[in-house]
PDB file of C-alpha atoms in Angstrom:
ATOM      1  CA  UNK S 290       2.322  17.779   7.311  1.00 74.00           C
ATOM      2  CA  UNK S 291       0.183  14.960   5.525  1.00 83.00           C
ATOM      3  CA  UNK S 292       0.135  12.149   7.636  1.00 90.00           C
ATOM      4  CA  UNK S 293      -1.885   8.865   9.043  1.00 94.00           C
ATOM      5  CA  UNK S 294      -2.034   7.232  12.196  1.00 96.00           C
ATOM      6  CA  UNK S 295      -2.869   4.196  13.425  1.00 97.00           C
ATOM      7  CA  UNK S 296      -2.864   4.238  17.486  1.00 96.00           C
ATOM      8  CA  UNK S 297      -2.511   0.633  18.343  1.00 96.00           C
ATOM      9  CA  UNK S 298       0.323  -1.485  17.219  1.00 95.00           C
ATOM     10  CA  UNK S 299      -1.693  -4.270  17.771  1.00 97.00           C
ATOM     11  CA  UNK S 300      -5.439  -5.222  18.418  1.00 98.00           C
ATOM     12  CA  UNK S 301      -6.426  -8.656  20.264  1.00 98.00           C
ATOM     13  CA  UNK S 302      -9.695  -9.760  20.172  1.00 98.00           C
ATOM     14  CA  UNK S 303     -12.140 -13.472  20.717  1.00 98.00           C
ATOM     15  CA  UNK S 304     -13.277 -15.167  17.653  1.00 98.00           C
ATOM     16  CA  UNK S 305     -16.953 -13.682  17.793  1.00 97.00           C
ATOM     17  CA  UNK S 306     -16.373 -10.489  18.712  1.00 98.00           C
ATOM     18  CA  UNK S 307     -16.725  -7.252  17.132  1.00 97.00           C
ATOM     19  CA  UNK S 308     -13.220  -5.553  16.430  1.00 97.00           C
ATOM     20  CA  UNK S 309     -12.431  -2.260  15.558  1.00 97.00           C
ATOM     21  CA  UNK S 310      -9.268  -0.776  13.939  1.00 98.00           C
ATOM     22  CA  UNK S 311      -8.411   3.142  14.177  1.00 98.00           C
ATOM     23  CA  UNK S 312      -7.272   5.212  11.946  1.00 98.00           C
ATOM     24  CA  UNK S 313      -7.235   9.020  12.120  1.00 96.00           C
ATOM     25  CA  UNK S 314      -5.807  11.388   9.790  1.00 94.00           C
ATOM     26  CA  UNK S 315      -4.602  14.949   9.282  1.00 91.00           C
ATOM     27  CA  UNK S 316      -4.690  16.280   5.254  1.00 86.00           C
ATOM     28  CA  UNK S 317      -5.724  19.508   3.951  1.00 82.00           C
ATOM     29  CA  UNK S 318      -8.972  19.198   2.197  1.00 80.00           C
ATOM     30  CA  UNK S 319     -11.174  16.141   1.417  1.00 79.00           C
ATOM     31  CA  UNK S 320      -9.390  12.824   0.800  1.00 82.00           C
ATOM     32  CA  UNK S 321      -9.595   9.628  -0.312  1.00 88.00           C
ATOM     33  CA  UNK S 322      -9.600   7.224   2.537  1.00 92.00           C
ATOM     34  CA  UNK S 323      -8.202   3.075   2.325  1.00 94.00           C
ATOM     35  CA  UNK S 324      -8.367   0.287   3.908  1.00 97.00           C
ATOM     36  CA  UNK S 325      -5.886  -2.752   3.107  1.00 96.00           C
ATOM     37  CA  UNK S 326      -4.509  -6.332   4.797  1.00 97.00           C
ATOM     38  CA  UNK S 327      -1.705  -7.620   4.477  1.00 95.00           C
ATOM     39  CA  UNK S 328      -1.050 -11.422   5.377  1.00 91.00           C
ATOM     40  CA  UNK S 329       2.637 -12.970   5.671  1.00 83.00           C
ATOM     41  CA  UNK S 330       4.913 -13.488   2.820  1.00 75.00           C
ATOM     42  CA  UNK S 331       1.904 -11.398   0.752  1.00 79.00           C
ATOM     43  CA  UNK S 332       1.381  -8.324  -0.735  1.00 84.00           C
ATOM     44  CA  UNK S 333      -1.409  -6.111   0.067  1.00 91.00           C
ATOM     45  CA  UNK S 334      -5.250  -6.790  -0.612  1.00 94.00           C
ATOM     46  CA  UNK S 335      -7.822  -3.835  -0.674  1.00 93.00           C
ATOM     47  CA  UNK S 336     -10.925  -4.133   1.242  1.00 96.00           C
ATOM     48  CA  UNK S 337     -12.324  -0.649   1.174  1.00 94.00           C
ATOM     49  CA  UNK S 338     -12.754   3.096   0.142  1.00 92.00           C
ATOM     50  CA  UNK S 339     -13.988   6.345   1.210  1.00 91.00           C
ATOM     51  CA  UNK S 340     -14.349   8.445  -1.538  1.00 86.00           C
ATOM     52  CA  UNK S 341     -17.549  10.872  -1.496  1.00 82.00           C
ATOM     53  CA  UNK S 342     -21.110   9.816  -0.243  1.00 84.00           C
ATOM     54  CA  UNK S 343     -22.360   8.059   2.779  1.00 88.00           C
ATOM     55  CA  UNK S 344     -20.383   7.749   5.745  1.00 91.00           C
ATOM     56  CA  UNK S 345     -20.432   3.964   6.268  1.00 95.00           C
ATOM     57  CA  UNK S 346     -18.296   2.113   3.696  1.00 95.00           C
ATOM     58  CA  UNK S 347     -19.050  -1.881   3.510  1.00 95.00           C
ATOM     59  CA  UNK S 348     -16.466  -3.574   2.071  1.00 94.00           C
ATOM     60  CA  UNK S 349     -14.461  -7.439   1.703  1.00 91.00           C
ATOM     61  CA  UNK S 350     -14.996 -10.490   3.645  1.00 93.00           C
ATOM     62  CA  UNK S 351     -17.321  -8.564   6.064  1.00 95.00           C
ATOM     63  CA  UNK S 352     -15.237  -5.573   6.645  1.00 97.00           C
ATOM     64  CA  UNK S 353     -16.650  -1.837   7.264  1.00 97.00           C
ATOM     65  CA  UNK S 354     -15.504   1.343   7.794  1.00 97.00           C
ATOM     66  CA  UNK S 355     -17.015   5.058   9.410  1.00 95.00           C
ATOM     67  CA  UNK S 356     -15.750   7.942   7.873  1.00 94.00           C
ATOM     68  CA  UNK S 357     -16.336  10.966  10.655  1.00 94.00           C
ATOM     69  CA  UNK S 358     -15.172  13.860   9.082  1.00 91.00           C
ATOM     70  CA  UNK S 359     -15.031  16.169  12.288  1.00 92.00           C
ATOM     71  CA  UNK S 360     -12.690  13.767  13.910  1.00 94.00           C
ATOM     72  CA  UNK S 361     -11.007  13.509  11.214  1.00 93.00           C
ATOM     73  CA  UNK S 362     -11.026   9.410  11.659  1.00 96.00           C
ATOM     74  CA  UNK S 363     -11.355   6.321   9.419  1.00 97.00           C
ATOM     75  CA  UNK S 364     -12.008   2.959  11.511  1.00 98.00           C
ATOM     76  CA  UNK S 365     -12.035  -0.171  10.583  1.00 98.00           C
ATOM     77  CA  UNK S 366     -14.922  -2.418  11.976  1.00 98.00           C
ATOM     78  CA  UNK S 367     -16.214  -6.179  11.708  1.00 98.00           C
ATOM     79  CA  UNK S 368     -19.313  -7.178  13.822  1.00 97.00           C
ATOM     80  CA  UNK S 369     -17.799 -10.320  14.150  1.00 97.00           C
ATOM     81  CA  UNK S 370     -14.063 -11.702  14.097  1.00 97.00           C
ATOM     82  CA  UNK S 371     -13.125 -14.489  12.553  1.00 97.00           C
ATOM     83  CA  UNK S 372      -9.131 -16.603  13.414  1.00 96.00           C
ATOM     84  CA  UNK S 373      -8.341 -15.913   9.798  1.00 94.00           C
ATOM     85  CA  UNK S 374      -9.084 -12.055  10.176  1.00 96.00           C
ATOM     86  CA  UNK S 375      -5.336 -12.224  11.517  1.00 96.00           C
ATOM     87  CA  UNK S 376      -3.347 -10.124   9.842  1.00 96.00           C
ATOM     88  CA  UNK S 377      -1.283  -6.727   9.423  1.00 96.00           C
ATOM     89  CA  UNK S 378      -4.233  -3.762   8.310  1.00 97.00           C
ATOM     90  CA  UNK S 379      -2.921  -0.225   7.167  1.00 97.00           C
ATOM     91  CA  UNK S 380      -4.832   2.425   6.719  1.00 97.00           C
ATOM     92  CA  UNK S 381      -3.775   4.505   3.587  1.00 95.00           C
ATOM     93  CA  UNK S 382      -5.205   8.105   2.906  1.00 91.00           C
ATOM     94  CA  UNK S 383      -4.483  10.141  -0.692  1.00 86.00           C
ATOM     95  CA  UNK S 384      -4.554  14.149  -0.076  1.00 77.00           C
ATOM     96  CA  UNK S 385      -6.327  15.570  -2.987  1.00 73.00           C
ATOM     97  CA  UNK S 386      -4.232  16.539  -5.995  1.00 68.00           C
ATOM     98  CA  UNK S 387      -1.363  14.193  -5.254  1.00 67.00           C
ATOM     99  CA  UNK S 388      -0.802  10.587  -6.632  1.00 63.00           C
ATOM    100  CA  UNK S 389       0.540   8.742  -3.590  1.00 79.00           C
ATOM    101  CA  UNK S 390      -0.666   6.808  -1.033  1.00 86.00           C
ATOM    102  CA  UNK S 391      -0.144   7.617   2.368  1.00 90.00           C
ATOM    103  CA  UNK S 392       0.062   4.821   4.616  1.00 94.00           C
ATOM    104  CA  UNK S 393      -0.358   4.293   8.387  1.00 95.00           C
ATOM    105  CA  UNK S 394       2.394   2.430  10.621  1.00 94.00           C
ATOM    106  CA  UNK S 395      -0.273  -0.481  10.308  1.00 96.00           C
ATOM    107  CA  UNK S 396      -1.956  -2.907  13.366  1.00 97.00           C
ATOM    108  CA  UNK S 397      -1.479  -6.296  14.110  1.00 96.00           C
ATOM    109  CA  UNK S 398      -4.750  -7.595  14.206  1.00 97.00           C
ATOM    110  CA  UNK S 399      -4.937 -11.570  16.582  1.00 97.00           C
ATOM    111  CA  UNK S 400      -7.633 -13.030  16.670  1.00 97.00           C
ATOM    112  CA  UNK S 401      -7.730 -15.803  19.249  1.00 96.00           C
ATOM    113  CA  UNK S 402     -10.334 -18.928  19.139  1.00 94.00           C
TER     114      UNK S 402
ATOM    115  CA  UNK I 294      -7.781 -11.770 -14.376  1.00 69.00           C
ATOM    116  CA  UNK I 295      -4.380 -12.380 -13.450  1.00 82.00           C
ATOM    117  CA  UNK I 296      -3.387  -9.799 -10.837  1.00 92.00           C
ATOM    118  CA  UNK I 297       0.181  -8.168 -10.302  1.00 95.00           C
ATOM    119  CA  UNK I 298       3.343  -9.578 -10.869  1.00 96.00           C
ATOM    120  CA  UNK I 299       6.802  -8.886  -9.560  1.00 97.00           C
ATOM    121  CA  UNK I 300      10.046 -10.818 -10.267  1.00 97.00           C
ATOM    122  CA  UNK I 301      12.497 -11.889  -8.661  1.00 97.00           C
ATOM    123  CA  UNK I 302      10.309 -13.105  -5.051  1.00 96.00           C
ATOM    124  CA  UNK I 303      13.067 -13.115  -3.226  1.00 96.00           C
ATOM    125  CA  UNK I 304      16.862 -11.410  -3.857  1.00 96.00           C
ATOM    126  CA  UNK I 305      19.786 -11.412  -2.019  1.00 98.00           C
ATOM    127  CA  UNK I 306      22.780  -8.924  -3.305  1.00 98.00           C
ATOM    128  CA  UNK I 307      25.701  -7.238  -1.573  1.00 98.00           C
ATOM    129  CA  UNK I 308      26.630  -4.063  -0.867  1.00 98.00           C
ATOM    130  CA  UNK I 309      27.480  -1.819  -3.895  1.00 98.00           C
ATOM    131  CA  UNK I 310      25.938  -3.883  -6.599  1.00 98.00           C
ATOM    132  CA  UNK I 311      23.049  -2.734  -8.040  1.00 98.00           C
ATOM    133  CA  UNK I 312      19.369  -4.589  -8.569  1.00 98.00           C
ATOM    134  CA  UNK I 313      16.505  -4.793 -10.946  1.00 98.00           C
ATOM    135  CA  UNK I 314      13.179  -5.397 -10.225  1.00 98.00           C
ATOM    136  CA  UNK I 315      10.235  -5.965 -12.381  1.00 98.00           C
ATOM    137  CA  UNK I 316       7.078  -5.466 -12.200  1.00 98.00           C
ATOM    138  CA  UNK I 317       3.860  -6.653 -14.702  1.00 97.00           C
ATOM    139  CA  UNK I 318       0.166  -4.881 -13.897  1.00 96.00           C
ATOM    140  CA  UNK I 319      -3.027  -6.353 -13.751  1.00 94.00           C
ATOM    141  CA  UNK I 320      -3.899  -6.783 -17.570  1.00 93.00           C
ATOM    142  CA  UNK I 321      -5.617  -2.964 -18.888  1.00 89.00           C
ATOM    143  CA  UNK I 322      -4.105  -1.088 -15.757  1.00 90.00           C
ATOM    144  CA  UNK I 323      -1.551   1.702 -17.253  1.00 89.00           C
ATOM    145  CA  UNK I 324      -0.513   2.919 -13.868  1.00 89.00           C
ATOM    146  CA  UNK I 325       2.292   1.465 -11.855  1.00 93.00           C
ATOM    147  CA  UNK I 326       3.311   2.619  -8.093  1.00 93.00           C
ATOM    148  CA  UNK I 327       6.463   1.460  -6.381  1.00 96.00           C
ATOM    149  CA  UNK I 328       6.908   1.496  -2.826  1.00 96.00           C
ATOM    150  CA  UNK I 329       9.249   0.374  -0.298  1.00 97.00           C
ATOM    151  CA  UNK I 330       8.461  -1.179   3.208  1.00 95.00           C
ATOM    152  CA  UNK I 331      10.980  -1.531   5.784  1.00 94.00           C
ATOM    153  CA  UNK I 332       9.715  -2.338   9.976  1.00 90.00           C
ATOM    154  CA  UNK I 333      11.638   0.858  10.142  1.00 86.00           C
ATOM    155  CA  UNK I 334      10.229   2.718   8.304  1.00 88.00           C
ATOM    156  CA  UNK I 335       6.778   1.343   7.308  1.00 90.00           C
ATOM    157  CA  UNK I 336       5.340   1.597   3.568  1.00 93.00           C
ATOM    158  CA  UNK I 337       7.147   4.187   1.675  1.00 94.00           C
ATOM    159  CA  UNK I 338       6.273   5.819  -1.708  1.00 92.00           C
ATOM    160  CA  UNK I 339       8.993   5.493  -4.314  1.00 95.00           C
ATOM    161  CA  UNK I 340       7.337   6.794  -7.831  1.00 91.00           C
ATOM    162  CA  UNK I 341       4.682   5.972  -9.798  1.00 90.00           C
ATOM    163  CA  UNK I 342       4.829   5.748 -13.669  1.00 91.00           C
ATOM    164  CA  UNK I 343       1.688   6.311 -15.907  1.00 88.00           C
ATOM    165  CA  UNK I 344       2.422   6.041 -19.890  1.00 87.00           C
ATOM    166  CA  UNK I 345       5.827   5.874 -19.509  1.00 92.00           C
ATOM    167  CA  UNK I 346       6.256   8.898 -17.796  1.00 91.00           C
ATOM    168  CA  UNK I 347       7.316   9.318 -14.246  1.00 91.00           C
ATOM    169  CA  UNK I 348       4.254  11.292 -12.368  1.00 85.00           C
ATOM    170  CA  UNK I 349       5.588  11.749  -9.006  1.00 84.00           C
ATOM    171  CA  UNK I 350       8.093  10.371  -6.934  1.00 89.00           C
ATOM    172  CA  UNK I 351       8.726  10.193  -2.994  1.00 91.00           C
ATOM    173  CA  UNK I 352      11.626  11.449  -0.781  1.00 92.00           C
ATOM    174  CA  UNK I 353      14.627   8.966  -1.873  1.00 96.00           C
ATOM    175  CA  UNK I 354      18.076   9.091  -3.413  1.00 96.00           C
ATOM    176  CA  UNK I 355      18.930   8.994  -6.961  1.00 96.00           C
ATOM    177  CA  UNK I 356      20.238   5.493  -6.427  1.00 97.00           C
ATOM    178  CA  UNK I 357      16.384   4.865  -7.068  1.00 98.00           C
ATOM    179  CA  UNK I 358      15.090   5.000 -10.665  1.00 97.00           C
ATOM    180  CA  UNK I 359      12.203   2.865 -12.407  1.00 97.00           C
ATOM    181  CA  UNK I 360      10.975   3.283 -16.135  1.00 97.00           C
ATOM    182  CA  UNK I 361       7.725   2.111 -17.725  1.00 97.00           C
ATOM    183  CA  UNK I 362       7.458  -0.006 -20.840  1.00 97.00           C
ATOM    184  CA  UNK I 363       4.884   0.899 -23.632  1.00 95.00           C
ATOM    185  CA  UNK I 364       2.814  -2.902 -22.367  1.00 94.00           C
ATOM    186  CA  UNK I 365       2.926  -0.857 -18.770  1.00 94.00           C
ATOM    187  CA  UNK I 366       5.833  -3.476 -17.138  1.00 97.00           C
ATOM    188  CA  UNK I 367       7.810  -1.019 -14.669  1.00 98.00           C
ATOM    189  CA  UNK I 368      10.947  -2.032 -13.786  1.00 98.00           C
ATOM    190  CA  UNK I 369      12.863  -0.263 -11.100  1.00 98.00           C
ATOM    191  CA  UNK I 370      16.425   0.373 -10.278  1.00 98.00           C
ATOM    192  CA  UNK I 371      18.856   0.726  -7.503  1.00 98.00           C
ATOM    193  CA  UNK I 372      22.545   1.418  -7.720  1.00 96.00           C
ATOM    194  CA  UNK I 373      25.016   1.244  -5.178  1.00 97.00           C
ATOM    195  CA  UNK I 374      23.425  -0.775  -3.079  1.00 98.00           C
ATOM    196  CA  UNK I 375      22.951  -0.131   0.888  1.00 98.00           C
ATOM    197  CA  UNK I 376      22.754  -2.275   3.870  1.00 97.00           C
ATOM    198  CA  UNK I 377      19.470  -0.058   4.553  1.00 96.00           C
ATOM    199  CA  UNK I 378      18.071  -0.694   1.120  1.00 97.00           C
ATOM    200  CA  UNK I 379      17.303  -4.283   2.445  1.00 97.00           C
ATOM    201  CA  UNK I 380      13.386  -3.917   2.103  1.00 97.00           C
ATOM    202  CA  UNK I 381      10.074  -5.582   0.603  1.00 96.00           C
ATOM    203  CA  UNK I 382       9.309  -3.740  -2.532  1.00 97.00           C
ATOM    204  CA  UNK I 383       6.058  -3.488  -3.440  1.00 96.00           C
ATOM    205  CA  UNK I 384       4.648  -2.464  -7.016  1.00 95.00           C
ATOM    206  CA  UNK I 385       0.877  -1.949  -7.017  1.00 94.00           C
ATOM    207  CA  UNK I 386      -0.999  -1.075 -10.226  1.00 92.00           C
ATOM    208  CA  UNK I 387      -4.292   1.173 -10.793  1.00 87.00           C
ATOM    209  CA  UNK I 388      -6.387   1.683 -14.292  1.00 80.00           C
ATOM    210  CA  UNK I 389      -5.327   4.877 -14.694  1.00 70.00           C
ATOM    211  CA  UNK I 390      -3.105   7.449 -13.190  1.00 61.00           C
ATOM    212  CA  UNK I 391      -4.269   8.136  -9.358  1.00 56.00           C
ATOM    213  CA  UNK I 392      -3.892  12.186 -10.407  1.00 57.00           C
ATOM    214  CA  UNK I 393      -6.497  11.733 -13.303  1.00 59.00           C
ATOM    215  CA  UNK I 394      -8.962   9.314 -11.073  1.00 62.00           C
ATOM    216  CA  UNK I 395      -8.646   9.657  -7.792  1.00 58.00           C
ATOM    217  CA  UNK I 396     -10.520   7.239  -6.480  1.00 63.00           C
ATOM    218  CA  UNK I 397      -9.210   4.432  -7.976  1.00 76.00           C
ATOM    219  CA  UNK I 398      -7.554   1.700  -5.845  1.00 83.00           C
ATOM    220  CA  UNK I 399      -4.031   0.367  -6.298  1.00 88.00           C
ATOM    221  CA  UNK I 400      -3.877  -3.140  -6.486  1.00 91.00           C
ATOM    222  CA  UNK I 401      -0.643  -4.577  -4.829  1.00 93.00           C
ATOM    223  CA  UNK I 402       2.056  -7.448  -6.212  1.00 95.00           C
ATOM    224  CA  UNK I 403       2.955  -9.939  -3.595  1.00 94.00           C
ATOM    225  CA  UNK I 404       6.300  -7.861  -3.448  1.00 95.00           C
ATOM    226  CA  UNK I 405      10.016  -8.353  -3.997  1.00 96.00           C
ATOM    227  CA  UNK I 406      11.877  -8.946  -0.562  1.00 96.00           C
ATOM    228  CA  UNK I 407      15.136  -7.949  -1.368  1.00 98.00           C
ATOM    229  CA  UNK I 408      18.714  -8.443   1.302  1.00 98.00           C
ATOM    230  CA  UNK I 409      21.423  -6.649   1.060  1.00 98.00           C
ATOM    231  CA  UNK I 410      24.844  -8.126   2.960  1.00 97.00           C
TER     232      UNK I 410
END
């Protein structure tokens, strides 16, 4: 079956510090990979996309994400957290020759000061 | 650009009514997705419309429906309503239909939250 994970219900990290998000995924073939956040009372706003090409994929306010196609994984990075990085992120992945978005259980990201 | 729209915010109906949502894309986008999210359940695919025409659609009842206008507006449906329906609905819109580009990104409305009682 098609499906995404995200590991960690939630991720705590220091203002300053590098986070990380993980997503790994399990789809026949080569997909397309998202990233989106979702802040309270809000819908959600893309920040990136794996589609074909280099591994790394920069994206909004900062955000980055490694495609790694043997472990089948899609994290989420930021060298450095800000408060306002708070929010709900779900990773989303699209198996090739479908129209719908799969979408992780999401992580709580806190960021504390 | 104004991005996507989706009326009524917030909704409160009870149990066996039915419901109407609407949806408006981002100006020049001609495909609209619906989905569902629940803490339950998480974010759910519902449908997605592209010209009018229903492209795919996810694992729910027939109480579900939607329908896309010829200016792209989606509206969807649900009849009978459950207490389980209670859910944000989200309707997210792309420039064209995710099966002709993939890699085109949805871009998301701030949702519908509606409560059934």
């Amino acid at each position: 079956a098609q499906s995404v994970a995200q590991p960690e219900d939630q991720v705590n990290v220091a203002e300053g510090n590098p986070l990380t998000v993980k997503c790994t995924y399990s789809v026949s073939g080569n997909p397309y990979l998202f990233w989106y956040v979702q802040y309270p009372n809000r819908g959600l706003q893309f920040l990136l996309k794996y589609i074909t090409g280099d591994n790394l994929v920069k994206g909004s306010y900062g955000f980055e994400a490694e495609f790694n196609k043997s472990q089948t994984s899609f994290h989420l990075k930021k060298p450095s957290a800000l408060v306002s990085d708070s929010a709900l992120y779900f990773c989303a992945v699209r198996p090739p020759n479908t129209d719908k978005l799969i979408f992780g259980t999401g992580t709580r990201l806190q960021v504390f000061p | 650009k104004a991005g996507v729209t989706q009326t009524p915010r917030y909704l409160i109906k009870t149990r066996g009514q039915q419901v109407t949502l609407s949806c408006s894309p981002i100006s020049g986008h001609r495909s609209v997705s619906w989905y569902q999210q629940t803490p339950g359940q998480g974010l759910q695919f519902l449908f997605e419309y592209f010209s009018e025409t229903q492209r795919n659609k996810g694992n729910f009842p027939g109480r579900f429906s939607g329908r896309q206008f010829s200016n792209s507006r989606s509206e969807m449906n649900v009849s009978t309503l459950e207490l389980g329906d209670s859910a944000l609905y989200l309707c997210a819109s792309s420039p064209l239909s995710l099966a002709g580009v993939p890699g085109y990104e949805q871009y998301f409305g701030p949702g519908t939250r509606l409560t059934v009682t």
